[in-house]
CSV table of C-alpha atoms and ligand atoms in Angstrom, one decimal:
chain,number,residue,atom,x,y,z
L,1,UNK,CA,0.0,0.0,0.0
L,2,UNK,CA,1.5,3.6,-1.3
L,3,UNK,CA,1.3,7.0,0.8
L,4,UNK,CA,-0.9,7.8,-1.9
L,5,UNK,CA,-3.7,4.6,-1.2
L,6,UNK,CA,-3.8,5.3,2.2
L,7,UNK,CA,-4.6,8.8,1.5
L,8,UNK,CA,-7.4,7.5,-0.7
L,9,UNK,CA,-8.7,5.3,2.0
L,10,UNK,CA,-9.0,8.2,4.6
L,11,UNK,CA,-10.5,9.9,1.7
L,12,UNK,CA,-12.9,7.5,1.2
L,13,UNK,CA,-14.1,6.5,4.6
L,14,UNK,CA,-14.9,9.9,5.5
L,15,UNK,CA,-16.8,10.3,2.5
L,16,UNK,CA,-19.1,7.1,3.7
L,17,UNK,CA,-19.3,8.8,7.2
L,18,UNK,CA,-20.7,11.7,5.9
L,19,UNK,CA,-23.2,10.6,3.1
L,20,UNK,CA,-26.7,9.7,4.8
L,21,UNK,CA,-27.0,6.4,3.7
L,22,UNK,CA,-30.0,5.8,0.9
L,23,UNK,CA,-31.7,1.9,1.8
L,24,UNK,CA,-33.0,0.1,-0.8
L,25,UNK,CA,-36.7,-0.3,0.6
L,26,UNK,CA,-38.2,1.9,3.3
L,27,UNK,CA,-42.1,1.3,4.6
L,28,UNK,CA,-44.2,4.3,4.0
L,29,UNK,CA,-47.1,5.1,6.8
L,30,UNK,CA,-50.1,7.1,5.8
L,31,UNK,CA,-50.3,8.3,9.1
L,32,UNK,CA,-53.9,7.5,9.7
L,33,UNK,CA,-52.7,3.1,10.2
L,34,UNK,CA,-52.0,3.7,14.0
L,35,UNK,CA,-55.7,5.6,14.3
L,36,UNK,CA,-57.2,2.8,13.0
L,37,UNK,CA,-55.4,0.3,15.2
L,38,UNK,CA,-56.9,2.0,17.4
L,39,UNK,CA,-60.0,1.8,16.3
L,40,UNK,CA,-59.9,-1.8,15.7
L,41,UNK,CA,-58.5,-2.4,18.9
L,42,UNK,CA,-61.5,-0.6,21.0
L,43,UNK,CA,-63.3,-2.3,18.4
L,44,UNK,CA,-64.3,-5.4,20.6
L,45,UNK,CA,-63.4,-8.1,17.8
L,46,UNK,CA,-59.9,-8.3,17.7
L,47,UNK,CA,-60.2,-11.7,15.3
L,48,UNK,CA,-60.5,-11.8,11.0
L,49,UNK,CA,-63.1,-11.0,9.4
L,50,UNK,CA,-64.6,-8.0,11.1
L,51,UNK,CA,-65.5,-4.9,9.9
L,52,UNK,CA,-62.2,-3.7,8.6
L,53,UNK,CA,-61.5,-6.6,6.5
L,54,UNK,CA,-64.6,-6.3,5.2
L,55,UNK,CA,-64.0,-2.4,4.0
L,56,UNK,CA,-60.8,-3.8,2.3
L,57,UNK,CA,-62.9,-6.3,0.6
L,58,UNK,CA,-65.0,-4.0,-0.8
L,59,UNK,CA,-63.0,-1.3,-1.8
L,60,UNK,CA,-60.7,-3.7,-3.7
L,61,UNK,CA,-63.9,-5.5,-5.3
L,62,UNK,CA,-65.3,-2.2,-6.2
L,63,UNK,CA,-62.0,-0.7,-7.3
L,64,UNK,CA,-61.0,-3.2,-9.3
L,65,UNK,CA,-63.7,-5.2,-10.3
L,66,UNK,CA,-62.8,-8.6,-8.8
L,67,UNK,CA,-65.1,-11.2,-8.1
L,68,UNK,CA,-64.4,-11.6,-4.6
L,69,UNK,CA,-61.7,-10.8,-2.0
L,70,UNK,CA,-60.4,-12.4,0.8
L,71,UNK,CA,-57.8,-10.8,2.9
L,72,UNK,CA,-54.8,-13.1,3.6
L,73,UNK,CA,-51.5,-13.3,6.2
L,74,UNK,CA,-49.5,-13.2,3.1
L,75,UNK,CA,-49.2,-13.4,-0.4
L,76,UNK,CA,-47.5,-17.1,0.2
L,77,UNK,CA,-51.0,-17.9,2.0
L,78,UNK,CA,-52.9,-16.9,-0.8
L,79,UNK,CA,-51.0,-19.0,-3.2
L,80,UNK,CA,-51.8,-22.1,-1.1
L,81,UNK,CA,-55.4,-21.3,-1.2
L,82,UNK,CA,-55.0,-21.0,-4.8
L,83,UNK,CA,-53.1,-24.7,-4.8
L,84,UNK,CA,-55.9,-26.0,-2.6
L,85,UNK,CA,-59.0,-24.4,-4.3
L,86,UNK,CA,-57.8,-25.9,-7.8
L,87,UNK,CA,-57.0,-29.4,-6.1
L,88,UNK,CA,-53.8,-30.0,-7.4
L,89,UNK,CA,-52.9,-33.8,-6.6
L,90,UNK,CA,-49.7,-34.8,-6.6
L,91,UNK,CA,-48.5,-35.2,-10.2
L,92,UNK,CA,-50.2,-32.5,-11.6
L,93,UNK,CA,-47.9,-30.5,-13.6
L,94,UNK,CA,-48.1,-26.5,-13.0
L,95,UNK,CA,-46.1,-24.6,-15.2
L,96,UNK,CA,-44.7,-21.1,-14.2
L,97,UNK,CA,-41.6,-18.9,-14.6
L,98,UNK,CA,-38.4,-20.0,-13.2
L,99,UNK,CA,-37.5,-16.2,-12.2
L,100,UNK,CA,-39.9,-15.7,-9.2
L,101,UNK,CA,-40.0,-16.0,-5.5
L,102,UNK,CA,-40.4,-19.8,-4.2
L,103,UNK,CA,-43.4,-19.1,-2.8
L,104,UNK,CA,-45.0,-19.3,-6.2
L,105,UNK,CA,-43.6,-22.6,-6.6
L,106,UNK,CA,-43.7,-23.7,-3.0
L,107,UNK,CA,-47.3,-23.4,-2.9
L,108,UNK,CA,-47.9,-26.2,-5.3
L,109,UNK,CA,-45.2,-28.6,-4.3
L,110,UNK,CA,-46.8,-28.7,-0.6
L,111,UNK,CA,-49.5,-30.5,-2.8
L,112,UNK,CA,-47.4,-32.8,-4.3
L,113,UNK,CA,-47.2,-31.1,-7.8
L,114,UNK,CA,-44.7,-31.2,-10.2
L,115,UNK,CA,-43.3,-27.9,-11.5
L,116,UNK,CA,-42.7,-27.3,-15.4
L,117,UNK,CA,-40.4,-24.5,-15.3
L,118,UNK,CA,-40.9,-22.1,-18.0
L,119,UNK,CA,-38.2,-19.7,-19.2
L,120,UNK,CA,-38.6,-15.4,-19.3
L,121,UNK,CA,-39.2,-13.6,-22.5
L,122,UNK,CA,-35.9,-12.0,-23.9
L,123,UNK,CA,-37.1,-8.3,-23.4
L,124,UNK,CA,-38.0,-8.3,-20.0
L,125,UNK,CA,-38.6,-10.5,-17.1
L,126,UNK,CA,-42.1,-12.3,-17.5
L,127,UNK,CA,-42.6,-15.6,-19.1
L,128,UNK,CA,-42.3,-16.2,-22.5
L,129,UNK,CA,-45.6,-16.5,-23.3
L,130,UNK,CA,-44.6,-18.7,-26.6
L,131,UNK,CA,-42.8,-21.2,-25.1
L,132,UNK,CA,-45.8,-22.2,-22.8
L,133,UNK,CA,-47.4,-24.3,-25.1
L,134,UNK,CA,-44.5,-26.9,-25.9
L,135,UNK,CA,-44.6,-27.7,-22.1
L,136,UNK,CA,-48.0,-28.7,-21.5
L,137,UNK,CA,-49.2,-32.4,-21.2
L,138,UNK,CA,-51.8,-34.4,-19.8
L,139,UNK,CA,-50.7,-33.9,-16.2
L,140,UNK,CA,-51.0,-30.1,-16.9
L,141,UNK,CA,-53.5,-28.3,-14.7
L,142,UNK,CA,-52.2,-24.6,-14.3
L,143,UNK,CA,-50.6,-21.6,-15.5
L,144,UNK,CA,-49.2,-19.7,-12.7
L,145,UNK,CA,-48.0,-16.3,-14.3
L,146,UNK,CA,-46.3,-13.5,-12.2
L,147,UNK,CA,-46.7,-9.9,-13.5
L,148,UNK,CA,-42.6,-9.1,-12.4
L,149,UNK,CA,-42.4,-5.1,-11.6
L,150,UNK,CA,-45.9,-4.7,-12.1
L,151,UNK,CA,-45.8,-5.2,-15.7
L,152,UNK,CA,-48.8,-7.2,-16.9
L,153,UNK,CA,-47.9,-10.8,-19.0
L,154,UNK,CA,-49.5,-11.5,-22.0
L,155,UNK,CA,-52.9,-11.9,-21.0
L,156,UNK,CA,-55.1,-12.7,-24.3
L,157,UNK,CA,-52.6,-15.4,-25.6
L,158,UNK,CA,-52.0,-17.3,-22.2
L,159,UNK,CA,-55.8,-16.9,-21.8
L,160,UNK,CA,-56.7,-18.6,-25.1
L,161,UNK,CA,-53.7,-21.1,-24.4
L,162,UNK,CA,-55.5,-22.2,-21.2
L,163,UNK,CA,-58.7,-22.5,-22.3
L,164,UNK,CA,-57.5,-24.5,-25.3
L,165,UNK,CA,-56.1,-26.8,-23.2
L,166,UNK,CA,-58.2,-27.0,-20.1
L,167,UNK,CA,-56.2,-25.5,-18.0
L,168,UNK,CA,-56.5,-22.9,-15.1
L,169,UNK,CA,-54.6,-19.7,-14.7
L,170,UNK,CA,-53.1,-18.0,-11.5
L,171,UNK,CA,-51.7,-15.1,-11.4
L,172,UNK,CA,-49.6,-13.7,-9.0
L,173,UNK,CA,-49.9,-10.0,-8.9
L,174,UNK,CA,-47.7,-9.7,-5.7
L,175,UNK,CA,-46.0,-6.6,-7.7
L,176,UNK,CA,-49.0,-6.1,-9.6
L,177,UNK,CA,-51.5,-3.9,-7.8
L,178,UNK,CA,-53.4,-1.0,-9.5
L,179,UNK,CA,-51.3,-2.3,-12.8
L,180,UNK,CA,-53.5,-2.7,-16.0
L,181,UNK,CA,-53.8,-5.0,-18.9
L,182,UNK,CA,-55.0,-3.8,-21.8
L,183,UNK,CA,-57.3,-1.3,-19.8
L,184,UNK,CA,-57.9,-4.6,-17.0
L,185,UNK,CA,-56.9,-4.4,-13.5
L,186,UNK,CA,-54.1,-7.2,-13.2
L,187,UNK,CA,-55.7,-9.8,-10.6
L,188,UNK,CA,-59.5,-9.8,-12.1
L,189,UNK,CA,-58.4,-11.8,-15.7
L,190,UNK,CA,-57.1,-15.1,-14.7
L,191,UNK,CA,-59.7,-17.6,-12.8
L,192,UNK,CA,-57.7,-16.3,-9.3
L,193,UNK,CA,-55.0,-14.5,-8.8
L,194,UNK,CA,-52.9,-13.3,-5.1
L,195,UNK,CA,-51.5,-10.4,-3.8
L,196,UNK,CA,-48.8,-9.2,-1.3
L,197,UNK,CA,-49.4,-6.5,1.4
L,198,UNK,CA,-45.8,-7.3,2.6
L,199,UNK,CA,-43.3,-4.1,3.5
L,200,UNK,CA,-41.4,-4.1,0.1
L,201,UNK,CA,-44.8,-3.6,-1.8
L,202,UNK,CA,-46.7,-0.2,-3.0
L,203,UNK,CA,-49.4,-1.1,-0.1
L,204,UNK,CA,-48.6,-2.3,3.1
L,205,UNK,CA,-49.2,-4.2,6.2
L,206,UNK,CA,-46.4,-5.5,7.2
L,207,UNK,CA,-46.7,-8.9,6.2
L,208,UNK,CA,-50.4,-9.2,4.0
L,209,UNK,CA,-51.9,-10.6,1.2
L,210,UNK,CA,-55.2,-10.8,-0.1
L,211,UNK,CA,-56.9,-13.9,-3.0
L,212,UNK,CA,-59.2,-12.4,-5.4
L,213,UNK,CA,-61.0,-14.9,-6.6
L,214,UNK,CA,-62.9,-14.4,-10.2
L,215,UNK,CA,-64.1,-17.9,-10.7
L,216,UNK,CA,-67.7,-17.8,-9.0
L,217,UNK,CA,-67.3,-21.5,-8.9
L,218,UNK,CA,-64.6,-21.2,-6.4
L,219,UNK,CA,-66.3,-19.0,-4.4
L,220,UNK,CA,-68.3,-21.0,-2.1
L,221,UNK,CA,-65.3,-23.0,-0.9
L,222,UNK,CA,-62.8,-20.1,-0.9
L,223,UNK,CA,-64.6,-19.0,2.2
L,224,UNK,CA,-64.8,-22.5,3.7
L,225,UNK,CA,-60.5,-22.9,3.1
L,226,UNK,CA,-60.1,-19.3,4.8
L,227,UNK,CA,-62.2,-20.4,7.9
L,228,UNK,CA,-60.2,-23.6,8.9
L,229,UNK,CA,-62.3,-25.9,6.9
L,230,UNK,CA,-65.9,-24.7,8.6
L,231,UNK,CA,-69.1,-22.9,7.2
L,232,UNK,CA,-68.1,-20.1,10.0
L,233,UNK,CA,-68.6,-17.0,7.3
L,234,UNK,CA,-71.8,-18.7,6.1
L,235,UNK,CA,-73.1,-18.9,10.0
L,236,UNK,CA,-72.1,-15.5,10.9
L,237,UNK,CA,-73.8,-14.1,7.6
L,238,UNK,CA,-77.3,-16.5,9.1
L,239,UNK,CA,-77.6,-18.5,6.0
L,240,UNK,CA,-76.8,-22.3,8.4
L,241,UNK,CA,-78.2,-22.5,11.5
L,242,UNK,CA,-75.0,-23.8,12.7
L,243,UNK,CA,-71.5,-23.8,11.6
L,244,UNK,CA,-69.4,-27.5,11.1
L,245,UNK,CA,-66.0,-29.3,9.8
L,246,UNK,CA,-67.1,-29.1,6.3
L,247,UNK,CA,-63.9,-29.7,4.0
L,248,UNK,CA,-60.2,-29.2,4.2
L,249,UNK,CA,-58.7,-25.9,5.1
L,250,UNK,CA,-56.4,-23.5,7.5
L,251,UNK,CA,-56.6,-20.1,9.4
L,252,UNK,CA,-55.9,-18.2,6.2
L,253,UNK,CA,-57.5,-15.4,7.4
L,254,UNK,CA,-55.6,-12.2,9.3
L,255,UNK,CA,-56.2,-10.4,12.6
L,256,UNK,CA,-58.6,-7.4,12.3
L,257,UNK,CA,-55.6,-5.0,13.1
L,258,UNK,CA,-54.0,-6.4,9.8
L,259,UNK,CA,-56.9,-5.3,7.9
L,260,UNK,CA,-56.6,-1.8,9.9
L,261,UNK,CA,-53.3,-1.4,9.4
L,262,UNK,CA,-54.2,-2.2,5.4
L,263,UNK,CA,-57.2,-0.2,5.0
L,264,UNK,CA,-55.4,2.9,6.1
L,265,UNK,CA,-53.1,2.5,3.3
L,266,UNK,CA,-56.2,1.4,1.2
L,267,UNK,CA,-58.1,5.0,1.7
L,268,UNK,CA,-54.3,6.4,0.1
L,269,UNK,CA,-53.8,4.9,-2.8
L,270,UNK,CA,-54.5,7.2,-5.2
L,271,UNK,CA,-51.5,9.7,-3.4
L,272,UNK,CA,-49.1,6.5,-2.9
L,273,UNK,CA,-49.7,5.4,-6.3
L,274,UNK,CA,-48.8,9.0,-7.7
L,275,UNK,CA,-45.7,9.5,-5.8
L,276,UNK,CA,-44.2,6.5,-6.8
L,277,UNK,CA,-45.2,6.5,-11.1
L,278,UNK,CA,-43.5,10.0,-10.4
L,279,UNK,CA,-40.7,8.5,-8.6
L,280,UNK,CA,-39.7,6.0,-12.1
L,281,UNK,CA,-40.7,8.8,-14.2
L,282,UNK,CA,-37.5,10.7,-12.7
L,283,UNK,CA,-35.1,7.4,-12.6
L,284,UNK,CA,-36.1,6.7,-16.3
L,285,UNK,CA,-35.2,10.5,-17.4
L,286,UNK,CA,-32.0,10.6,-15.3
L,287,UNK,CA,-30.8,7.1,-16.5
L,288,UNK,CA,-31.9,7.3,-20.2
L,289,UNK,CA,-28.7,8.9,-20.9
L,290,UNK,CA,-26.7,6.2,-20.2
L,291,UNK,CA,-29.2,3.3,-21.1
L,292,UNK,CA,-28.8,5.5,-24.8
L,293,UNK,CA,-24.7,4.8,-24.9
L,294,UNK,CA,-25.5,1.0,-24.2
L,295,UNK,CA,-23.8,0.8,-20.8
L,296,UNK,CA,-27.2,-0.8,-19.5
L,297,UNK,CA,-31.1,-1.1,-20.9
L,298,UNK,CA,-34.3,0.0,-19.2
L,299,UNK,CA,-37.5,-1.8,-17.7
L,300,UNK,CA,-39.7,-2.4,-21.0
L,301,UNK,CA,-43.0,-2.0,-20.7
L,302,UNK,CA,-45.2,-3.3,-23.7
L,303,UNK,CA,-47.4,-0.2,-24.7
L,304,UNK,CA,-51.0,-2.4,-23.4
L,305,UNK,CA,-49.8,-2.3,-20.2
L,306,UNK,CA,-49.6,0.1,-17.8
L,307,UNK,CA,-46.8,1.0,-14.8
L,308,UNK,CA,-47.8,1.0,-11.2
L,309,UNK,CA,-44.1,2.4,-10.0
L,310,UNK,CA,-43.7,-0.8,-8.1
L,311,UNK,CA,-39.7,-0.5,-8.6
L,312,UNK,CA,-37.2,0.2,-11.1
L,313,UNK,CA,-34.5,-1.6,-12.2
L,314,UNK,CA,-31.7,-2.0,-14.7
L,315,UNK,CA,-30.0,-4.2,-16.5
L,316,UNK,CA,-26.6,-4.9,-16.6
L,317,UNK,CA,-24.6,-6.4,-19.8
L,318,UNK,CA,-22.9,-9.2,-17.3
L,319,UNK,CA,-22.7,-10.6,-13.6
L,320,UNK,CA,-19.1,-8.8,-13.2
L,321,UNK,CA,-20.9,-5.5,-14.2
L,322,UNK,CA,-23.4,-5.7,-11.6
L,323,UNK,CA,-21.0,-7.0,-9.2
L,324,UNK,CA,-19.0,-3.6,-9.5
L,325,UNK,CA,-21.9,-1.5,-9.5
L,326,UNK,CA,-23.8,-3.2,-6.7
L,327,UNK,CA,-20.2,-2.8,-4.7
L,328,UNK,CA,-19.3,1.2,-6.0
L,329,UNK,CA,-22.5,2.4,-5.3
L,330,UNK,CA,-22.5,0.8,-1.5
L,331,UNK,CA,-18.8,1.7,-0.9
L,332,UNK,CA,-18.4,5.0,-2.6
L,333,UNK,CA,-22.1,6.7,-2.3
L,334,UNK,CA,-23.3,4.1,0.4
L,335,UNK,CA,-26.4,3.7,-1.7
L,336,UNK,CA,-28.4,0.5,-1.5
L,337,UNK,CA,-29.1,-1.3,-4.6
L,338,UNK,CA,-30.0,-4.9,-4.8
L,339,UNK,CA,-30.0,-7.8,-7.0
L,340,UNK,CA,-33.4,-10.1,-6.7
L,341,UNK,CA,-34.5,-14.0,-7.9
L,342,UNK,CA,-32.2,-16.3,-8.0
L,343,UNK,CA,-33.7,-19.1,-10.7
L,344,UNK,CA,-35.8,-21.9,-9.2
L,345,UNK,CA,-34.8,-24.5,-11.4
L,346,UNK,CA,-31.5,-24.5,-10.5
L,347,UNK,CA,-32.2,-23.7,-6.6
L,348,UNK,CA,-30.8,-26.0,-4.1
L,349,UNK,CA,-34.7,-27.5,-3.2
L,350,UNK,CA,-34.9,-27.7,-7.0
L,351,UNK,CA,-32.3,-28.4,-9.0
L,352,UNK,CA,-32.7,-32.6,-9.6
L,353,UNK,CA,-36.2,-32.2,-9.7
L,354,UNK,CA,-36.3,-30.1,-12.7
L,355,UNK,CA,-35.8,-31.5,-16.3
L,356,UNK,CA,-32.9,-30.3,-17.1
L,357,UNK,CA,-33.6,-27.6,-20.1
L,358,UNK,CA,-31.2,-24.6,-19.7
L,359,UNK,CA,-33.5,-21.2,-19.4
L,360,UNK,CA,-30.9,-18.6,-20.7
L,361,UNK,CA,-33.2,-15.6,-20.3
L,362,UNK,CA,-33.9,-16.5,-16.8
L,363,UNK,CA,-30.3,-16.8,-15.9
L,364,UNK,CA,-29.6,-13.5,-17.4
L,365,UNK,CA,-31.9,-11.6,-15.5
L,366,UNK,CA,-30.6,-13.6,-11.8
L,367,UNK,CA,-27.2,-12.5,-13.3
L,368,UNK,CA,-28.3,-8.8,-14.5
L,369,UNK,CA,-30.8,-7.2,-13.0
L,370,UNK,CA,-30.1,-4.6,-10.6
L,371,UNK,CA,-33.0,-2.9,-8.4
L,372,UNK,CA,-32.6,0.5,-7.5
L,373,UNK,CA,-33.8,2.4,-4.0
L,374,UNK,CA,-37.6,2.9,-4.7
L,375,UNK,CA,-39.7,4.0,-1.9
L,376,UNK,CA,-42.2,6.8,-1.2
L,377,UNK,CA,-40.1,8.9,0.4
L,378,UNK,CA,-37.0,9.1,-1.7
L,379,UNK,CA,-36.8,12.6,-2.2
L,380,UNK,CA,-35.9,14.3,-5.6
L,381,UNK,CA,-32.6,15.0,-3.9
L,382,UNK,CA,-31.3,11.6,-2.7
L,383,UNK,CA,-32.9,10.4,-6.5
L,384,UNK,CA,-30.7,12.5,-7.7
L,385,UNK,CA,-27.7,11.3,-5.7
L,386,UNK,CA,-28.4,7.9,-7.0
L,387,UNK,CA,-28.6,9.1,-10.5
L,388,UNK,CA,-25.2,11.1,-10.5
L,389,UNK,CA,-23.7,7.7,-8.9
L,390,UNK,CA,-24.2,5.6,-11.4
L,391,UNK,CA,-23.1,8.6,-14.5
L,392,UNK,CA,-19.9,8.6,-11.8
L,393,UNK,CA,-19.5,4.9,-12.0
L,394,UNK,CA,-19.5,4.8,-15.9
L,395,UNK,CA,-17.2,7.9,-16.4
G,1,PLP,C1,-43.4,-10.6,-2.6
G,1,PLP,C2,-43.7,-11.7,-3.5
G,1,PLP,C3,-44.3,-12.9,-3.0
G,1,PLP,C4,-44.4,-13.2,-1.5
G,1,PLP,O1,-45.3,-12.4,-0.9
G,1,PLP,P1,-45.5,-12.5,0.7
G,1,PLP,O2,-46.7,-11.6,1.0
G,1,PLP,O3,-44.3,-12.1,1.4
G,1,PLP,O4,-45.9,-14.0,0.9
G,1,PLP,C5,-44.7,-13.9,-3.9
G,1,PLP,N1,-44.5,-13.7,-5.2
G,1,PLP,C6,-43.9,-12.6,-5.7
G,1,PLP,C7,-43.8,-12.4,-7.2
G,1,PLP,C8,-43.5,-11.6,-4.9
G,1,PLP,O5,-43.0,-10.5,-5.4
């Protein structure tokens, strides 16, 4: 080590001292949640499905048009239901994208199903809608699609591909809330579909998810699965004189503070949702410089579908680049930017239970995607430290 690295050293650890660090994800309160904990605390039922989850139910059915909602612990939750509700026996084949969170896959495996891994599409993350055909066979049952960043998959042709074949459709719109398809609300087109609440979302509860459930066959026994396997909703509602064991089931279903916590952040959507379009808007001005010289591309977003600013990311031309710039912008700017999905189909749980076909677009995007700090209050100022960052890092 020279006189001179040392100097840089000092240099450089004072600099980290003094810059406020920028985290990759912080929650954002309304500041009406804690009133209606409150509330729902004085309330006298303390348990699910009391009157707070029922306001979330409603405003989501009425906002969005789904067939009916049931407030969940998480978004894994909700996937089970949908596992469960479908009655996927083990052997069933599901097919979804290899670039998610295990909790997509997870939920199906717990029932014995067998998952057909399906690669991404070269221009951004979501499944390849054209390769889903090839991989259905007889043991097929469902399409589990997840709209990645919010951006909706390609609804009409996996639509007609299902109903060609017989096959149900899940989607998991854990990114996806207030997102559109072709003028749709993401979560109302396939037969169910499942939400996350969870901190790192655009609406929170801390951990929170919610089934919609568009399928009015499934409705009925949604309910049932919620309530532990009993007819309790049905008895409190008065249509059984009594409420029994009736099927399968678990305590899906969250506490009514959950629902408090949610519906405060519910009533300020519209302001949440605002703040963070506005929030790309200014990453995809400040970075389209660079994107322009090739050094890295930009989220795409096909022009039928619309952004919910649920995050914003970039992506890299290799593993090594991300590396550095993951590393520069911690060390140097101590900015927080993160990589996300690992690929299912070669996880450790995975990897000798998948078939073995290589899914090159889905190991590109675990190898060179790169998340940016996106949260509500990010002001323009600390955007714009991240934004200088990066031009610094590619000088
Ligand atoms: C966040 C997320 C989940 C899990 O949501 P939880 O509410 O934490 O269970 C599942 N799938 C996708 C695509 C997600 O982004």
């Amino acid at each position: 080590m020279t006189i001179l690295d040392v100097g840089l050293n000092f240099r450089s650890t004072l600099l980290e001292n003094k810059l406020k660090k920028i985290p990759f994800n912080l929650p954002h309160l309304t500041g009406k949640e804690v009133h209606y904990l409150y509330e729902a605390v004085h309330s006298g039922q303390l348990a699910g499905n009391g009157d707070f989850t029922k306001r979330c139910h409603r405003f989501m059915q009425e906002r969005y048009g789904f067939g009916r909602c049931l407030l969940t612990t998480s978004c894994t939750d909700a996937l089970e239901m949908a596992a469960l509700l479908l009655d996927i026996q083990p052997g069933d084949e599901v097919i979804m994208p290899s670039f998610t969170f295990p909790s997509t896959a997870n939920a199906f495996v717990l029932r014995g199903a067998k998952i057909v891994f399906a690669d991404s599409r070269a221009d951004q993350p979501n499944v390849d809608e054209k390769q889903l055909e090839a991989l259905i066979t007889d043991r097929s049952r469902a399409i589990v699609l997840v709209h990645y960043a919010g951006v909706a998959c390609e609804m009409d042709a996996i639509i007609s591909l299902a109903e060609r074949h017989g096959l149900f459709v899940v989607e998991d719109a854990a990114q996806a809330i207030d997102a559109t398809y072709k003028g749709k609300p993401l979560g109302s087109i396939g037969h169910l579909a499942a939400f996350s609440f969870h901190e790192t979302k655009n609406i929170i509860s801390g951990e929170g998810g919610m089934l919609a459930i568009n399928d009015a066959r499934f409705f009925e026994r949604a309910e049932i699965l919620w309530e532990k396997g009993t007819n309790r909703a049905a008895f409190y509602r008065g249509e059984v004189d009594k409420y029994s064991w009736v099927d399968v089931g678990s305590s899906f279903l969250p506490t009514e503070t959950i629902a408090a916590f949610l519906f405060a952040q519910l009533e300020q959507m519209e302001d949440i949702q605002t703040r963070r379009k506005a929030i790309w808007k200014r990453y995809e001005q400040g970075l389209q410089p660079l994107a322009g010289e090739r050094h890295f591309s930009l989220p795409f977003y096909p022009p039928h579908t619309s952004n919910n600013g649920n995050m914003f990311y970039l992506l890299l031309p290799s593993l090594e680049k991300r590396s550095a710039l993951i590393r520069y912008l911690v060390d140097q700017h101590n900015i927080h930017a993160v990589f996300h999905y690992l690929p299912l189909h070669s996880s450790p749980f995975y990897t000798d239970k998948h078939d073995g076909r290589s899914l090159p677009n889905c190991d590109r995007y675990a190898d060179c995607l790169l998340r940016l700090p996106f949260y509500y209050e990010l002001t323009e100022a600390d955007q714009q430290r991240v934004i200088e960052a990066i031009n610094d890092f590619f000088k």
